Structure formats: C-alpha cells, structure tokens
Amino acid sequence: MYGTMRYEVRIQRPAADVWALAGDASRLHDWFPGIKECTVDGNTRVIVTNSGIPMPEEILVCDNTQRRFQYRLTTPIFKHHRGTIDVIDLHDDSCLVVYSTEADPRAMALVIGGGTHEALHELKRQMEAAPTDEAVPTEGDDT
C-alpha cells in the first residue's frame, strides 16, 4: 500500500496561463520552494534541492490537452513514487490545480506532500500577482 497526499488550490487565472508555468518541466524551481534548479533531457528531469541534493526523475506524462504532468522520482530511497499535477479549467478565467503524490515508503508521501502544498500556494501567489496580459516572468527576467 502506498502513502498518498493530495492538495488543490483555485487560481484566479485562466488554465492555459497556469499550465504554461506548471506544465513546463524545466521551470519547477520557479515555483516549488526548496528546489533551486532543474534540468530536463528528454524524459529525464533532475531537480536539485536547496541543500544541493540531486533528485533524478522520469517524466511519465506531459499532456497539453488534459493539462496533466506526471513524473516519478527514481532515487533508490523510493520503492515507488508518482507525482501528478492537473490544471483543470473552471471556465470562468480561473482553474483548479491539483497536486497528488503517492509513495512507498508511505512516510515519504507526507514529506513530499508538505512541499507540494507549499508549492501550490506559491504558484497561486505568482499567477495571481502577474498581469493577465503578460507571461509569468522566468527567473532572472526584469519583467
């Protein structure tokens, strides 16, 4: 049995705008606290935590139609891991973003889930603070 966590947040911004950031595998560090960088090569992403620990991942799904991003951590401390980010259009220029985690060992779902909860609130903060006619700036942009 896996440990599971799921958090969601409603963001007052069109789903396409939120997906442009949340669905970009190379920009996770822009909105996920505790991650200082990430690199993507094909279906492999390596995130680096603020403490300098690299965490390799396999990208399982990046579906621009359903706005679903799914990945799994491939570090040996996990017997199983799957993270899923869904951006759901609410058809009123807002969306629901759902971040789910399942993990074995089960306790790791709690650890990662705490991070995903913070990340969703940071994503909401950034998206709702950015003007709707502009893209969310990337790290290092002066816009």
Short mmCIF file of C-alpha atoms in Angstrom, two decimals:
data_model
loop_
_atom_site.label_atom_id
_atom_site.label_comp_id
_atom_site.label_asym_id
_atom_site.label_seq_id
_atom_site.Cartn_x
_atom_site.Cartn_y
_atom_site.Cartn_z
CA MET A 1 0.00 0.00 0.00
CA TYR A 2 1.27 3.46 -0.94
CA GLY A 3 1.06 6.60 1.11
CA THR A 4 -0.93 9.27 -0.72
CA MET A 5 -1.42 13.01 -0.38
CA ARG A 6 -3.46 15.40 -2.50
CA TYR A 7 -3.74 19.16 -2.32
CA GLU A 8 -5.63 21.56 -4.52
CA VAL A 9 -5.88 25.31 -4.95
CA ARG A 10 -8.15 27.52 -7.04
CA ILE A 11 -6.24 30.14 -9.00
CA GLN A 12 -7.91 33.23 -10.44
CA ARG A 13 -6.16 32.94 -13.77
CA PRO A 14 -7.02 31.06 -16.99
CA ALA A 15 -5.93 27.43 -17.05
CA ALA A 16 -3.75 27.98 -20.13
CA ASP A 17 -1.73 30.65 -18.30
CA VAL A 18 -1.23 28.46 -15.24
CA TRP A 19 -0.37 25.44 -17.38
CA ALA A 20 2.30 27.45 -19.20
CA LEU A 21 4.22 27.56 -15.91
CA ALA A 22 3.07 24.45 -14.02
CA GLY A 23 3.35 22.18 -17.07
CA ASP A 24 6.85 23.32 -18.03
CA ALA A 25 9.16 20.61 -16.66
CA SER A 26 12.17 22.90 -16.79
CA ARG A 27 10.58 25.61 -14.60
CA LEU A 28 9.62 23.69 -11.46
CA HIS A 29 12.25 25.57 -9.45
CA ASP A 30 10.49 28.85 -10.32
CA TRP A 31 7.51 27.97 -8.11
CA PHE A 32 8.42 24.98 -5.90
CA PRO A 33 10.10 26.15 -2.67
CA GLY A 34 13.18 24.14 -1.73
CA ILE A 35 14.20 23.41 -5.31
CA LYS A 36 16.98 25.62 -6.63
CA GLU A 37 17.31 24.27 -10.18
CA CYS A 38 16.21 21.61 -12.57
CA THR A 39 17.38 20.32 -15.91
CA VAL A 40 15.46 18.31 -18.47
CA ASP A 41 16.90 15.91 -21.04
CA GLY A 42 14.23 14.01 -22.95
CA ASN A 43 12.02 12.28 -20.39
CA THR A 44 14.55 12.72 -17.58
CA ARG A 45 14.48 15.65 -15.18
CA VAL A 46 16.97 16.23 -12.40
CA ILE A 47 15.91 18.59 -9.66
CA VAL A 48 18.45 19.95 -7.20
CA THR A 49 17.27 20.84 -3.73
CA ASN A 50 18.42 23.97 -1.90
CA SER A 51 20.71 21.72 0.14
CA GLY A 52 22.41 20.58 -3.10
CA ILE A 53 20.94 17.08 -3.32
CA PRO A 54 20.17 15.98 -6.90
CA MET A 55 16.92 14.04 -7.31
CA PRO A 56 16.51 12.31 -10.69
CA GLU A 57 13.01 11.87 -12.07
CA GLU A 58 11.37 10.21 -15.03
CA ILE A 59 8.73 12.30 -16.79
CA LEU A 60 5.79 9.96 -17.39
CA VAL A 61 3.19 12.32 -18.92
CA CYS A 62 3.15 15.88 -20.17
CA ASP A 63 -0.27 16.21 -21.78
CA ASN A 64 -1.01 19.71 -23.05
CA THR A 65 -4.61 18.79 -23.91
CA GLN A 66 -5.57 17.44 -20.49
CA ARG A 67 -3.04 19.75 -18.77
CA ARG A 68 -1.57 16.85 -16.82
CA PHE A 69 2.06 16.46 -15.79
CA GLN A 70 3.14 13.22 -14.17
CA TYR A 71 6.57 12.10 -13.01
CA ARG A 72 8.30 9.63 -10.73
CA LEU A 73 11.34 10.04 -8.55
CA THR A 74 13.91 7.39 -9.44
CA THR A 75 16.17 7.66 -6.39
CA PRO A 76 16.77 4.38 -4.55
CA ILE A 77 15.11 5.61 -1.34
CA PHE A 78 11.75 5.10 -3.08
CA LYS A 79 10.25 1.71 -3.88
CA HIS A 80 7.54 3.67 -5.71
CA HIS A 81 6.75 7.31 -6.37
CA ARG A 82 4.37 9.14 -8.67
CA GLY A 83 3.56 12.83 -8.65
CA THR A 84 0.68 14.27 -10.68
CA ILE A 85 -0.16 17.89 -11.40
CA ASP A 86 -3.54 18.59 -13.03
CA VAL A 87 -4.67 22.06 -14.14
CA ILE A 88 -8.44 21.98 -14.55
CA ASP A 89 -10.23 24.77 -16.41
CA LEU A 90 -13.23 26.06 -14.45
CA HIS A 91 -14.44 28.06 -17.48
CA ASP A 92 -14.60 31.38 -15.63
CA ASP A 93 -11.00 32.54 -16.16
CA SER A 94 -9.96 30.51 -13.14
CA CYS A 95 -8.69 26.98 -12.67
CA LEU A 96 -8.22 24.29 -10.06
CA VAL A 97 -4.70 22.94 -9.69
CA VAL A 98 -4.43 19.53 -8.05
CA TYR A 99 -1.07 18.09 -6.95
CA SER A 100 -1.15 14.42 -5.93
CA THR A 101 1.65 12.28 -4.56
CA GLU A 102 1.85 8.57 -3.92
CA ALA A 103 4.93 6.96 -2.43
CA ASP A 104 6.44 3.89 -0.86
CA PRO A 105 7.76 4.14 1.78
CA ARG A 106 4.46 5.67 2.85
CA ALA A 107 6.04 8.32 5.10
CA MET A 108 7.69 9.90 2.06
CA ALA A 109 4.25 10.88 0.76
CA LEU A 110 3.90 13.09 3.85
CA VAL A 111 7.31 14.66 3.31
CA ILE A 112 6.74 15.37 -0.38
CA GLY A 113 3.11 16.32 0.22
CA GLY A 114 4.20 19.09 2.57
CA GLY A 115 6.36 20.50 -0.20
CA THR A 116 3.62 20.24 -2.80
CA HIS A 117 1.21 22.10 -0.50
CA GLU A 118 3.67 25.00 -0.22
CA ALA A 119 4.37 24.86 -3.96
CA LEU A 120 0.69 25.22 -4.86
CA HIS A 121 0.38 28.31 -2.70
CA GLU A 122 3.49 29.80 -4.29
CA LEU A 123 2.11 29.03 -7.76
CA LYS A 124 -1.16 30.76 -6.80
CA ARG A 125 0.71 33.76 -5.42
CA GLN A 126 2.79 34.17 -8.57
CA MET A 127 -0.03 33.61 -11.01
CA GLU A 128 -2.48 35.96 -9.31
CA ALA A 129 0.17 38.67 -8.88
CA ALA A 130 1.20 38.65 -12.56
CA PRO A 131 -0.74 40.85 -15.00
CA THR A 132 -3.10 38.73 -17.09
CA ASP A 133 -1.79 40.12 -20.39
CA GLU A 134 1.80 39.13 -19.65
CA ALA A 135 3.53 35.80 -19.23
CA VAL A 136 4.83 34.96 -15.79
CA PRO A 137 8.48 36.07 -15.79
CA THR A 138 11.17 33.45 -15.67
CA GLU A 139 13.99 33.56 -13.16
CA GLY A 140 16.34 36.39 -13.97
CA ASP A 141 13.81 38.34 -16.08
CA ASP A 142 13.42 42.00 -15.24
CA THR A 143 9.76 41.99 -16.29
#
